[in-house]
Amino acid sequence: MSTVTTVGSFFPSVRCCAPPSTSPLSNGRLKLNHVSNTARRLAVSTEQAISTETTTERNETTMRNHVSNGRLKESEEGEGMKEKQKNPYALELEKTEMELRSSRKSLEDYFEESKNFIATSDGGGGGGGGPPRWFSPLECGSRLDNSPLLLFLPGIDGIGLGLGKQHNTLGKIFDIWCLHIPVKDRTSFLGLVKLIERTVRSESYCFPNRPIYLAGESLGACLALAVAARNPDVDLVLVLANPATSFEKSQLQPLIPLLEVLPFQHQLTIPYMLSLMTGDSLRMAMDNAVKGFPLEQTIGGLSQDLVAMSSYLNLLQALANILPTETLLWKLQMLKTASAYANSRLHAVKSQTLVLSCGRDQLLPSEEEGQRLYVALPKCEIRKFKDSGHFLFLEHDVDLANIIKGASCYRRGKYLDYISDYIPPTPPEFKKLYDSNRLFMLATSPVMLSYFQDGKIVRGLAGVPSEGPVLYVGYHMLMGFEVVPLISNFLLERNILIRGITHPMLYVKLKKEGMMPPLQQFDVVRTMGAVPASGSNFYKLMSSKAHALLYPGGMREAFHRKGEEYKLFWPEKSEFVRMAFRFGAKIVPFGVVGEDDFGEVVFDYDDQMKIPFLRDYIKGLSEEFVSLRTEADGEVGQQDPHHVGIVPKFPGRFYYYFGKPIETEGRRQELRDREKAHELYLHVKSEVENCIAFLKEKRESDPYRNILTRLAYQASHGFDAEVPTFEI
């Protein structure tokens, strides 16, 4: 009978599992009853359990139900935040920036942990031999209800600590088990596949409605593909980092005959291999030190990482000590077998797959292999990291949880639900997105106005409703430039997450490559909560009391023709009003101006349709999509996807005005009266036009409309100072 033990000497904060037995649940891990989340995930002493369980419950309280009435929930520290007149999310962003360096793990931490793990294992307590087994880091205790299981399958080293830098973020949304393959173990590739397979089938039996994630790097990716091919009836999601299915073309293969004839040269071979696997170590040290920190922190952080690099060879030597020649040769031969086995069964892989390929992988041709798998696998998406090496998960800028969420690969049921499965961005995730658009925010210097309860127009978003459901309906600026400042300001000023309703093409894998930007470019849109436009998603947003953003003019407005600035192109039928009636949603009409101060359309849809090869290109692209509005009238519903030619201008300023909210509560009976619904629809459209007209008039008196005057003001008042605008 398996027992739970506190693993202190083997590795801090991990659980070791018993080897397989004849029990149907004995699949290489501890046999546990699936009744307590804490019991099945954590193995600690009684005192530790009390402390850990309390912390876990507190974190679950924070993470569960991320959005309440369309607003991110506030923590108990809200009193101090109110005194500073800032929402909790903005303050947490500031805290994240100050404490990010002290909280993150360095490369030295990773190698030190690996060295201790290996040394203790070889020392006896953990057992340098024994069968492969699962362990679960205690810091990965799941914080969400019904979290799916993620099985991490390591690469050639077999240690299982490759997700060390990802534990905190992944542990909030997954139940993580890591596979450890002891150094002296000689289980064959097929034996490992069967062990993982037993675990997968057992967990699938216990939780038939939850997916199981297989995250594998290198050799682990081959294991994941093999398990998926052998178990097409199990709901699996594969996350493959630099898969070793390209082993035949790698630099590793020539090492096999070399090790066979030069068995005593492994002390030179292994450190060299491991240095290749980490990519550009100096670049990683620089990246870790200089991103977003003051000068003194940059110098200090760089010094720390360079010290880590100075001890790098010693740490590599420590790792080399646990991979003797016969072990390395065994692993390389296993890679060859694994690659052949997985490649021969790619046709049988039907699972949802996310391939992560790196441009600086010096061991495997991962870029080319990722593209090959993208074409070969029917449900495959790819994310490319041009500046990353083989150990992708160890790099500072890589957040696997955010990658999975951005690719719309995170789900807790059989099918992805864009509303219930959505997890808002964490402060570090949002900060990274915000920083990437900081120059754009500086250039646009958005002015937000809203209609307050007493009839006054105020600067800021104090006038928008706090409680959902709320539907924001407005004009879609050229190329959708207005969305980033809008979403960011709502989150920072009001702690409100706006869920955009977007074109389905942002979620569709095209049959013809190169006709649209890669889906990776739209990950930020999905991370911030956008959903594909559909009646069911609209219904779920309103029923969950969300704050939703809708552009009735859609792509027709965002890619308008020459001379059509600020002209609304709405369908004749009232698409959204009846849904608002059903849930009593508040409708907030808004206008936005400023596109004509940033660029001018000079090559539009009409121009392109006169050129034969461009016309064929556009029609070919349109065939890839189903029309967004099958019942819409004319050009609004049938607009072909295309690009527009824009001549940039000297930057002006963006202006937003959120008008008086329109109440629909208590008007449910009007659902059946199409005339009244259409009257309200026309009223909303008229209010949007009025908002635009108001802004166009008022901006003429803004002394800071020009970017030069704004820069001069910020030079004397600080670049974080709010730039004044016209009198309201």
XYZ file of C-alpha atoms in Angstrom:
728
model
C 0.000 0.000 0.000
C 1.335 3.435 -0.975
C 2.022 5.993 1.711
C 2.440 9.735 1.763
C 5.831 10.918 2.946
C 7.335 14.297 3.568
C 10.152 14.695 1.106
C 12.685 16.989 2.709
C 16.030 15.585 1.674
C 15.077 14.592 -1.857
C 13.951 18.051 -2.944
C 12.329 20.893 -1.010
C 8.581 21.166 -1.532
C 8.038 18.177 -3.782
C 6.056 14.993 -3.521
C 7.557 11.657 -4.495
C 5.212 8.965 -5.704
C 5.352 5.237 -5.307
C 6.196 2.935 -8.218
C 3.447 1.133 -10.146
C 1.555 -1.731 -8.583
C -1.253 -3.977 -9.709
C -3.928 -1.494 -8.630
C -5.789 0.126 -11.530
C -4.823 3.539 -10.174
C -1.185 2.619 -9.614
C 0.280 4.222 -12.690
C 3.687 5.304 -11.547
C 2.323 7.715 -8.945
C 0.845 7.551 -5.481
C -2.583 5.940 -5.272
C -4.885 8.527 -3.733
C -8.610 8.974 -3.415
C -9.751 11.960 -5.446
C -11.699 13.657 -2.709
C -9.463 16.465 -1.476
C -7.565 18.850 -3.702
C -5.042 19.511 -0.964
C -4.571 15.843 -0.161
C -4.016 14.735 -3.723
C -1.658 17.527 -4.681
C 0.445 18.219 -1.639
C 2.633 15.980 0.485
C 3.845 17.782 3.599
C 4.035 17.316 7.339
C 1.046 18.112 9.538
C 2.385 21.534 10.500
C 3.252 22.304 6.900
C -0.130 21.094 5.733
C -1.968 23.524 8.009
C 0.126 26.462 6.825
C 0.047 25.442 3.176
C -3.661 24.710 3.205
C -4.402 28.104 4.731
C -2.300 29.810 2.087
C -3.879 27.735 -0.651
C -7.390 28.552 0.534
C -6.530 32.238 0.624
C -5.114 32.086 -2.892
C -8.125 30.139 -4.124
C -10.374 32.835 -2.669
C -8.385 35.448 -4.565
C -8.232 33.545 -7.849
C -11.681 31.971 -7.910
C -14.312 33.988 -9.761
C -11.817 36.466 -11.152
C -14.547 38.729 -12.417
C -17.547 39.757 -10.347
C -20.206 41.781 -12.157
C -17.649 42.532 -14.855
C -15.077 43.902 -12.395
C -11.932 42.295 -11.114
C -12.413 41.496 -7.440
C -10.606 43.625 -4.898
C -8.521 42.162 -2.117
C -8.886 42.967 1.562
C -6.143 45.570 1.334
C -8.590 47.867 -0.420
C -8.672 50.535 2.323
C -5.154 51.719 1.683
C -5.788 51.643 -2.015
C -8.864 53.817 -1.672
C -6.800 56.349 0.249
C -4.470 56.582 -2.725
C -7.455 56.821 -5.069
C -6.124 54.012 -7.214
C -7.708 50.716 -8.007
C -6.084 47.560 -6.649
C -4.937 46.431 -10.060
C -2.919 49.584 -10.719
C -1.271 49.397 -7.294
C -0.468 45.742 -7.789
C 1.183 46.645 -11.086
C 3.425 49.089 -9.261
C 4.203 46.462 -6.647
C 5.025 43.955 -9.365
C 7.499 46.331 -10.979
C 9.299 46.998 -7.699
C 9.405 43.426 -6.487
C 9.760 41.471 -9.703
C 13.541 41.083 -9.412
C 13.447 39.876 -5.816
C 10.667 37.375 -6.514
C 11.896 35.727 -9.709
C 14.294 32.823 -9.883
C 17.686 33.331 -11.461
C 19.625 30.897 -13.613
C 21.867 30.243 -10.633
C 18.802 29.248 -8.570
C 17.751 26.753 -11.197
C 21.149 25.114 -11.518
C 21.623 25.060 -7.761
C 18.264 23.355 -7.269
C 19.086 20.862 -10.002
C 22.456 20.134 -8.437
C 20.904 19.591 -5.009
C 18.150 17.449 -6.466
C 20.620 15.245 -8.295
C 23.141 15.058 -5.459
C 20.493 14.045 -2.933
C 19.048 11.502 -5.320
C 22.436 9.893 -5.900
C 23.181 10.088 -2.187
C 20.610 7.463 -1.314
C 17.582 9.118 0.279
C 15.807 9.720 -2.999
C 17.261 6.690 -4.704
C 19.561 7.317 -7.657
C 18.001 4.266 -9.263
C 14.474 2.985 -9.059
C 11.726 3.378 -11.632
C 10.571 6.644 -13.225
C 8.058 8.414 -11.027
C 5.956 11.547 -10.714
C 6.512 14.365 -8.277
C 4.421 17.481 -7.729
C 6.073 20.711 -6.469
C 4.126 22.056 -3.522
C 4.363 25.592 -4.885
C 2.152 24.360 -7.732
C -0.872 23.663 -5.511
C -3.822 24.456 -7.766
C -5.777 27.585 -6.903
C -8.735 27.188 -9.270
C -11.613 24.773 -8.991
C -11.604 21.964 -11.552
C -8.077 22.749 -12.659
C -6.905 20.420 -15.420
C -3.937 18.132 -14.908
C -0.653 19.052 -16.585
C 1.976 16.332 -16.903
C 5.465 17.684 -17.543
C 7.643 15.328 -19.590
C 11.338 16.311 -19.378
C 13.970 16.304 -22.063
C 17.137 14.249 -22.295
C 18.258 15.123 -18.757
C 15.185 13.454 -17.239
C 15.376 15.535 -14.046
C 11.885 16.981 -14.280
C 12.698 20.492 -13.052
C 12.443 22.160 -16.455
C 9.319 24.078 -15.430
C 10.974 25.502 -12.323
C 10.568 29.116 -13.440
C 6.960 28.473 -14.448
C 5.706 26.810 -11.263
C 4.138 29.884 -9.668
C 2.149 30.954 -12.715
C 1.229 27.501 -13.992
C 0.348 26.343 -10.485
C -2.500 28.855 -10.343
C -4.378 27.236 -13.221
C -3.057 23.647 -13.412
C -2.489 20.630 -11.198
C 1.135 19.897 -12.147
C 2.940 16.562 -12.009
C 6.516 16.268 -13.265
C 8.117 13.062 -14.480
C 11.486 12.208 -12.932
C 13.639 9.598 -14.682
C 16.490 8.529 -12.365
C 19.991 8.540 -13.782
C 20.464 4.791 -13.433
C 17.082 3.948 -14.883
C 17.094 2.070 -18.200
C 13.386 2.036 -18.958
C 12.912 1.963 -22.725
C 11.080 4.661 -24.644
C 8.059 2.411 -25.057
C 8.183 1.650 -21.331
C 8.015 5.361 -20.553
C 5.155 5.769 -23.001
C 3.209 3.024 -21.246
C 3.853 4.524 -17.812
C 2.533 7.916 -18.964
C -0.310 6.176 -20.730
C -1.415 4.440 -17.522
C -1.416 7.764 -15.709
C -3.362 9.447 -18.495
C -6.011 6.742 -18.711
C -6.394 6.568 -14.943
C -6.867 10.317 -14.583
C -9.178 10.418 -17.572
C -11.300 7.710 -15.955
C -11.514 9.669 -12.693
C -12.190 13.008 -14.395
C -13.732 12.213 -17.788
C -14.852 15.778 -18.481
C -11.471 17.419 -17.970
C -8.650 17.601 -20.501
C -5.166 16.373 -19.624
C -2.226 18.508 -20.733
C 1.048 16.910 -21.795
C 3.836 19.504 -21.778
C 7.029 18.051 -23.171
C 10.348 19.436 -24.286
C 12.676 17.637 -26.678
C 12.407 13.943 -25.746
C 9.319 14.712 -23.676
C 7.584 16.071 -26.776
C 8.125 12.725 -28.510
C 6.649 10.977 -25.477
C 3.598 13.253 -25.638
C 3.055 12.589 -29.346
C 3.389 8.843 -28.832
C 0.858 8.822 -25.983
C -1.576 10.921 -28.028
C -1.266 8.618 -31.031
C -1.972 5.543 -28.894
C -4.909 7.120 -27.053
C -7.115 8.979 -29.530
C -10.140 8.507 -27.252
C -8.570 10.530 -24.395
C -8.994 14.306 -24.334
C -5.382 15.479 -24.500
C -3.833 18.888 -25.135
C -0.199 18.737 -26.230
C 2.273 21.552 -25.559
C 5.500 20.678 -27.363
C 8.675 22.748 -26.914
C 11.398 22.104 -29.491
C 10.252 18.515 -30.175
C 12.974 15.972 -30.883
C 11.077 14.563 -33.845
C 13.808 16.301 -35.865
C 16.570 14.235 -34.242
C 17.709 12.816 -37.580
C 18.727 16.356 -38.623
C 20.246 17.422 -35.300
C 23.802 17.861 -34.041
C 23.213 15.180 -31.445
C 23.108 12.176 -33.748
C 26.865 12.182 -34.599
C 27.607 11.945 -30.879
C 26.377 8.347 -30.723
C 29.316 6.726 -32.572
C 31.687 9.216 -30.920
C 30.663 8.127 -27.426
C 30.900 4.491 -28.435
C 34.560 4.823 -29.401
C 35.610 7.538 -26.928
C 33.901 6.574 -23.669
C 36.219 8.651 -21.509
C 35.562 11.991 -23.194
C 32.128 12.521 -21.724
C 33.428 15.104 -19.269
C 34.047 17.422 -22.235
C 31.047 16.387 -24.279
C 28.310 16.853 -21.696
C 29.121 20.427 -20.558
C 29.368 21.416 -24.210
C 25.956 19.903 -24.921
C 24.338 21.525 -21.917
C 25.764 24.924 -22.826
C 24.174 24.553 -26.251
C 20.852 23.608 -24.686
C 20.690 26.852 -22.699
C 21.113 29.032 -25.788
C 22.915 32.361 -25.473
C 23.629 32.520 -21.744
C 25.074 36.028 -21.831
C 22.027 37.305 -23.711
C 19.792 35.698 -21.082
C 21.785 37.414 -18.336
C 21.471 40.779 -20.075
C 17.742 40.311 -20.717
C 17.161 39.315 -17.115
C 18.909 42.419 -15.867
C 17.909 45.336 -18.072
C 14.195 44.967 -18.770
C 12.184 47.683 -17.136
C 14.348 48.461 -14.090
C 16.170 51.584 -12.839
C 19.904 51.910 -13.513
C 21.065 50.795 -10.080
C 18.819 47.718 -10.221
C 20.022 47.010 -13.775
C 23.686 47.092 -12.767
C 23.027 45.048 -9.648
C 20.949 42.480 -11.507
C 23.495 42.152 -14.306
C 26.269 41.651 -11.774
C 24.281 38.917 -10.048
C 23.606 37.102 -13.308
C 27.216 37.440 -14.452
C 28.300 35.927 -11.156
C 25.863 33.132 -11.904
C 27.498 32.718 -15.306
C 30.936 32.562 -13.682
C 29.817 29.535 -11.692
C 27.980 28.191 -14.725
C 30.715 25.784 -15.795
C 30.960 24.403 -12.263
C 27.225 23.774 -12.233
C 27.412 22.156 -15.672
C 30.167 19.944 -14.369
C 27.906 18.953 -11.463
C 25.202 18.006 -13.945
C 27.751 16.194 -16.060
C 28.709 14.053 -13.091
C 25.275 12.426 -13.063
C 25.295 11.667 -16.784
C 28.098 9.142 -17.280
C 28.942 7.988 -20.757
C 26.663 4.967 -20.669
C 23.720 7.108 -19.515
C 24.296 9.720 -22.177
C 24.647 7.058 -24.838
C 21.428 5.424 -23.621
C 19.562 8.733 -23.788
C 20.851 9.532 -27.267
C 19.827 6.117 -28.534
C 16.434 6.651 -26.903
C 16.117 9.981 -28.743
C 16.704 8.206 -32.019
C 14.062 5.610 -31.179
C 11.653 8.260 -29.881
C 11.952 10.361 -33.023
C 11.306 7.416 -35.317
C 8.398 6.152 -33.203
C 6.664 9.551 -33.000
C 7.169 10.388 -36.675
C 5.724 7.067 -37.787
C 2.521 7.778 -35.859
C 1.931 11.460 -36.531
C -1.032 10.560 -38.714
C -2.779 9.098 -35.660
C -2.410 12.239 -33.514
C -5.775 14.004 -33.376
C -5.229 15.955 -30.155
C -5.167 19.721 -29.882
C -1.499 20.683 -30.163
C 0.540 23.806 -29.486
C 4.110 23.714 -30.823
C 6.692 26.127 -29.387
C 9.706 26.445 -31.678
C 12.891 28.408 -30.967
C 15.149 30.136 -33.464
C 18.352 29.726 -31.432
C 18.036 26.064 -30.620
C 21.555 24.835 -31.354
C 20.732 21.196 -30.736
C 17.675 20.710 -32.927
C 16.384 22.454 -36.073
C 13.293 23.474 -34.129
C 12.073 26.279 -36.398
C 11.792 24.041 -39.422
C 10.407 21.166 -37.371
C 7.725 23.343 -35.838
C 6.512 24.355 -39.280
C 6.491 20.735 -40.419
C 4.373 19.651 -37.468
C 2.063 22.642 -37.973
C 1.244 21.323 -41.423
C 1.203 17.627 -40.489
C -1.073 17.790 -37.431
C -4.734 18.710 -38.037
C -5.325 20.605 -34.769
C -1.938 22.241 -34.437
C -0.966 25.844 -33.741
C 2.555 27.190 -33.571
C 4.242 29.929 -31.557
C 7.726 31.037 -32.600
C 10.466 32.393 -30.327
C 13.241 33.575 -32.601
C 15.661 34.640 -29.872
C 15.262 31.650 -27.540
C 17.382 28.544 -27.090
C 16.604 24.904 -26.427
C 15.600 25.358 -22.765
C 12.709 27.677 -23.570
C 10.973 27.340 -20.202
C 14.039 28.629 -18.318
C 14.174 31.991 -20.061
C 13.045 35.017 -18.117
C 10.636 36.461 -20.698
C 8.818 33.183 -21.277
C 5.546 32.685 -19.393
C 4.053 29.343 -20.388
C 0.738 30.026 -18.651
C 0.318 33.231 -20.633
C 1.295 31.482 -23.860
C -1.325 28.801 -23.334
C -4.011 31.359 -22.482
C -3.088 33.627 -25.389
C -3.345 30.743 -27.831
C -6.868 29.943 -26.515
C -5.618 26.532 -25.429
C -6.699 26.719 -21.794
C -9.936 24.953 -20.958
C -11.366 23.017 -18.046
C -13.976 21.002 -19.932
C -14.358 19.021 -23.116
C -14.853 22.181 -25.139
C -13.418 25.663 -24.833
C -15.830 28.135 -23.272
C -14.543 31.648 -23.957
C -16.415 33.006 -20.955
C -16.172 30.452 -18.139
C -12.663 29.261 -19.083
C -11.258 32.762 -19.363
C -8.685 33.866 -16.782
C -7.844 37.589 -16.657
C -4.212 38.607 -17.105
C -2.125 38.688 -13.954
C -0.401 41.979 -13.058
C 2.943 40.817 -14.538
C 1.173 39.714 -17.732
C -0.684 42.999 -18.073
C 2.444 45.009 -17.283
C 4.313 43.236 -20.058
C 1.511 43.988 -22.523
C 1.219 47.573 -21.327
C 4.964 48.180 -21.590
C 4.979 46.887 -25.164
C 2.462 49.637 -26.034
C 3.921 52.380 -23.857
C 5.267 54.426 -26.785
C 1.891 54.214 -28.521
C 0.154 55.388 -25.351
C 2.639 58.256 -25.100
C 2.063 59.234 -28.722
C -1.744 59.151 -28.485
C -2.023 60.635 -24.947
C -5.685 59.545 -24.762
C -8.272 61.855 -23.235
C -11.131 59.929 -21.612
C -14.422 61.697 -20.913
C -17.607 60.288 -19.443
C -21.129 61.410 -18.629
C -21.573 61.696 -14.861
C -24.759 61.065 -12.896
C -25.533 64.752 -12.320
C -25.434 65.481 -16.031
C -21.881 66.812 -16.065
C -19.163 65.595 -18.374
C -16.030 64.698 -16.422
C -12.535 63.760 -17.409
C -11.905 60.122 -16.659
C -14.203 57.124 -16.450
C -16.052 57.941 -13.239
C -19.321 58.137 -15.154
C -19.357 54.625 -16.575
C -21.421 52.003 -14.692
C -19.616 49.843 -12.165
C -21.893 46.809 -12.160
C -22.578 44.679 -15.196
C -23.907 43.688 -17.538
C -22.785 46.704 -19.554
C -22.553 46.937 -23.334
C -20.255 49.612 -24.796
C -21.290 50.414 -28.356
C -19.295 52.777 -30.537
C -17.334 53.727 -33.598
C -14.463 51.483 -34.725
C -11.502 53.665 -35.590
C -9.209 52.978 -38.533
C -7.317 49.691 -37.956
C -8.818 49.514 -34.459
C -6.124 51.829 -33.061
C -8.436 53.001 -30.282
C -8.793 49.605 -28.596
C -5.471 49.448 -26.711
C -5.858 52.764 -24.816
C -9.525 52.000 -24.142
C -8.934 48.568 -22.609
C -5.877 49.737 -20.646
C -7.513 52.802 -19.121
C -10.615 50.920 -18.032
C -8.461 48.373 -16.257
C -6.108 50.861 -14.628
C -8.615 53.556 -13.701
C -11.769 51.589 -12.886
C -10.531 48.023 -12.400
C -12.961 46.964 -15.139
C -11.999 44.357 -17.706
C -13.645 45.045 -21.067
C -14.375 41.892 -23.099
C -14.197 42.708 -26.784
C -16.426 40.922 -29.307
C -14.117 40.337 -32.279
C -14.061 38.864 -35.765
C -13.764 35.042 -35.811
C -10.804 35.226 -38.194
C -8.595 36.033 -35.181
C -9.165 32.448 -34.016
C -9.107 30.464 -37.260
C -6.173 28.480 -38.649
C -5.982 29.275 -42.351
C -5.503 26.597 -44.965
C -3.315 28.891 -47.058
C -0.225 30.227 -45.305
C 0.790 33.859 -45.599
C -2.604 35.304 -46.491
C -3.107 36.757 -43.007
C -0.780 37.629 -40.132
C 0.048 34.581 -37.965
C -2.385 33.904 -35.134
C 0.443 34.626 -32.679
C 0.027 38.338 -33.415
C -3.488 38.215 -31.956
C -2.532 36.448 -28.707
C -2.603 39.740 -26.836
C -6.213 40.279 -27.946
C -7.254 36.901 -26.574
C -5.233 37.383 -23.388
C -7.197 40.562 -22.682
C -10.497 38.696 -22.922
C -11.708 39.080 -26.501
C -14.191 36.492 -27.758
C -15.200 35.547 -31.310
C -18.456 37.146 -32.364
C -21.383 34.743 -32.075
C -24.843 34.768 -30.583
C -23.917 32.210 -27.929
C -20.831 34.133 -26.777
C -22.815 37.372 -26.643
C -25.490 35.622 -24.577
C -22.912 34.214 -22.142
C -21.211 37.585 -21.710
C -24.450 39.293 -20.812
C -25.623 36.465 -18.555
C -22.293 36.589 -16.664
C -22.751 40.351 -16.081
C -19.654 41.207 -18.088
C -18.598 44.550 -19.520
C -18.593 43.903 -23.274
C -17.316 46.001 -26.176
C -19.229 45.884 -29.463
C -18.610 47.587 -32.797
C -21.703 47.147 -35.001
C -19.748 48.559 -37.961
C -17.048 45.923 -37.477
C -14.452 45.506 -40.174
C -16.291 47.835 -42.553
C -15.531 50.785 -40.255
C -12.047 49.677 -39.240
C -10.987 49.310 -42.899
C -13.020 52.146 -44.335
C -12.492 53.806 -47.692
C -10.903 57.173 -48.393
C -12.856 60.093 -46.997
C -15.049 57.929 -44.730
C -13.536 58.951 -41.367
C -16.097 58.879 -38.531
C -18.884 57.562 -40.721
C -20.923 54.756 -39.143
C -21.638 51.613 -41.164
C -24.171 49.757 -39.095
C -26.481 47.011 -40.369
C -30.153 47.804 -40.763
C -31.294 45.243 -38.202
C -30.970 45.803 -34.457
C -28.628 42.957 -33.608
C -27.657 43.770 -30.028
C -30.629 45.652 -28.573
C -32.822 42.627 -27.997
C -30.019 40.846 -26.115
C -29.542 43.906 -23.914
C -33.286 43.895 -23.188
C -33.163 40.243 -22.209
C -30.587 40.803 -19.442
C -31.352 44.388 -18.516
C -27.908 45.503 -19.643
C -26.877 49.151 -19.624
C -25.916 50.374 -23.080
C -23.147 52.993 -23.119
C -22.786 54.741 -26.489
C -19.344 56.204 -27.094
C -17.396 58.049 -29.722
C -13.695 58.275 -30.426
C -11.787 60.630 -32.701
C -8.154 61.157 -33.605
C -7.434 58.790 -36.469
C -7.246 61.663 -38.973
C -4.391 63.126 -36.900
C -2.352 59.935 -37.237
C -2.849 58.704 -40.766
C -4.792 58.961 -43.986
C -6.089 56.136 -46.171
C -4.591 56.421 -49.656
C -5.057 52.869 -50.988
C -8.427 51.386 -50.063
C -10.605 48.394 -50.899
C -12.015 49.952 -54.060
C -8.514 50.670 -55.370
C -7.355 47.128 -54.686
C -10.320 45.496 -56.385
C -9.289 47.242 -59.636
C -5.959 45.382 -59.653
C -6.372 41.740 -60.835
C -3.807 40.018 -58.612
C -4.945 41.920 -55.506
C -8.577 41.166 -56.306
C -7.746 37.463 -56.553
C -5.814 37.665 -53.282
C -8.740 39.262 -51.445
C -11.278 36.819 -52.855
C -9.037 33.890 -51.928
C -8.751 35.218 -48.408
C -12.508 35.689 -48.149
C -13.079 32.054 -49.062
C -11.222 31.040 -45.908
C -13.913 32.537 -43.687
C -17.598 32.159 -43.159
C -19.392 35.484 -43.204
C -19.648 36.986 -39.745
C -23.211 38.147 -40.283
C -25.128 35.803 -42.515
C -28.286 37.881 -42.066
C -26.708 41.336 -42.263
C -27.597 43.698 -45.048
C -25.260 44.613 -47.888
C -21.622 45.521 -47.493
C -21.593 45.534 -43.677
C -22.054 41.781 -43.429
C -20.164 40.864 -46.586
C -17.013 42.966 -46.211
C -13.987 41.101 -47.552
C -10.860 40.954 -45.359
C -8.127 43.146 -46.809
C -5.321 45.546 -45.945
C -5.374 49.304 -46.461
C -2.576 51.644 -47.462
C -2.059 54.444 -44.944
C 0.196 57.504 -45.052
C 1.211 58.420 -41.458
C 0.860 61.945 -40.128
C 2.528 63.896 -37.369
C 0.833 62.405 -34.269
C -2.126 64.207 -32.778
C -4.237 62.890 -29.910
C -7.039 60.394 -29.217
C -10.270 61.550 -27.577
C -12.979 59.311 -26.113
C -16.411 60.272 -24.837
C -18.623 57.709 -23.108
C -22.136 59.071 -23.196
C -25.110 58.745 -20.897
C -25.868 55.064 -20.138
C -29.153 53.823 -21.577
C -31.104 51.668 -19.127
C -32.900 48.551 -20.397
C -33.809 47.090 -17.002
C -37.551 46.452 -16.772
C -38.065 46.697 -20.533
C -37.985 42.984 -21.206
C -41.469 43.068 -22.720
C -40.105 45.217 -25.527
C -38.227 42.138 -26.739
C -41.308 41.158 -28.684
C -41.872 44.623 -30.154
C -39.463 44.895 -33.065
C -40.398 48.502 -33.733
C -39.477 49.642 -30.225
C -36.270 47.640 -30.359
C -35.387 49.278 -33.650
C -36.177 52.728 -32.236
C -33.724 52.129 -29.421
C -31.177 50.856 -31.935
C -31.429 54.082 -33.944
C -31.248 56.098 -30.715
C -27.976 54.390 -29.749
C -26.580 55.062 -33.206
C -27.585 58.709 -32.970
C -25.913 59.022 -29.555
C -22.662 57.595 -30.948
C -22.754 60.161 -33.745
C -23.389 62.926 -31.195
C -20.407 61.785 -29.119
C -18.182 61.921 -32.196
C -19.444 65.382 -33.153
C -18.859 66.656 -29.601
C -15.254 65.454 -29.607
C -14.475 66.812 -33.077
C -15.638 70.242 -31.968
C -13.962 70.312 -28.561
C -10.556 69.052 -29.703
C -10.102 72.200 -31.773
C -9.589 74.099 -28.521
C -7.112 71.622 -27.013
C -3.742 73.388 -26.665
C -2.037 70.009 -26.298
C -3.455 68.339 -29.374
C -0.008 68.417 -30.994
C 2.572 65.932 -29.720
C 5.286 68.608 -29.455
C 3.308 70.666 -26.954
C 2.577 67.506 -24.956
C 6.233 66.514 -24.897
C 7.185 70.003 -23.740
C 4.633 69.773 -20.921
C 5.846 66.329 -19.874
C 9.479 67.418 -20.021
C 8.766 69.934 -17.276
C 6.170 67.965 -15.292
C 7.379 64.380 -15.766
C 6.462 61.850 -18.405
C 3.969 60.182 -16.089
C 2.074 63.436 -15.550
C -1.411 63.721 -17.013
C -1.391 66.210 -19.873
C -4.223 68.780 -19.683
C -6.803 69.158 -22.416
C -9.651 71.484 -23.413
C -12.077 72.893 -20.863
C -15.125 70.665 -20.406
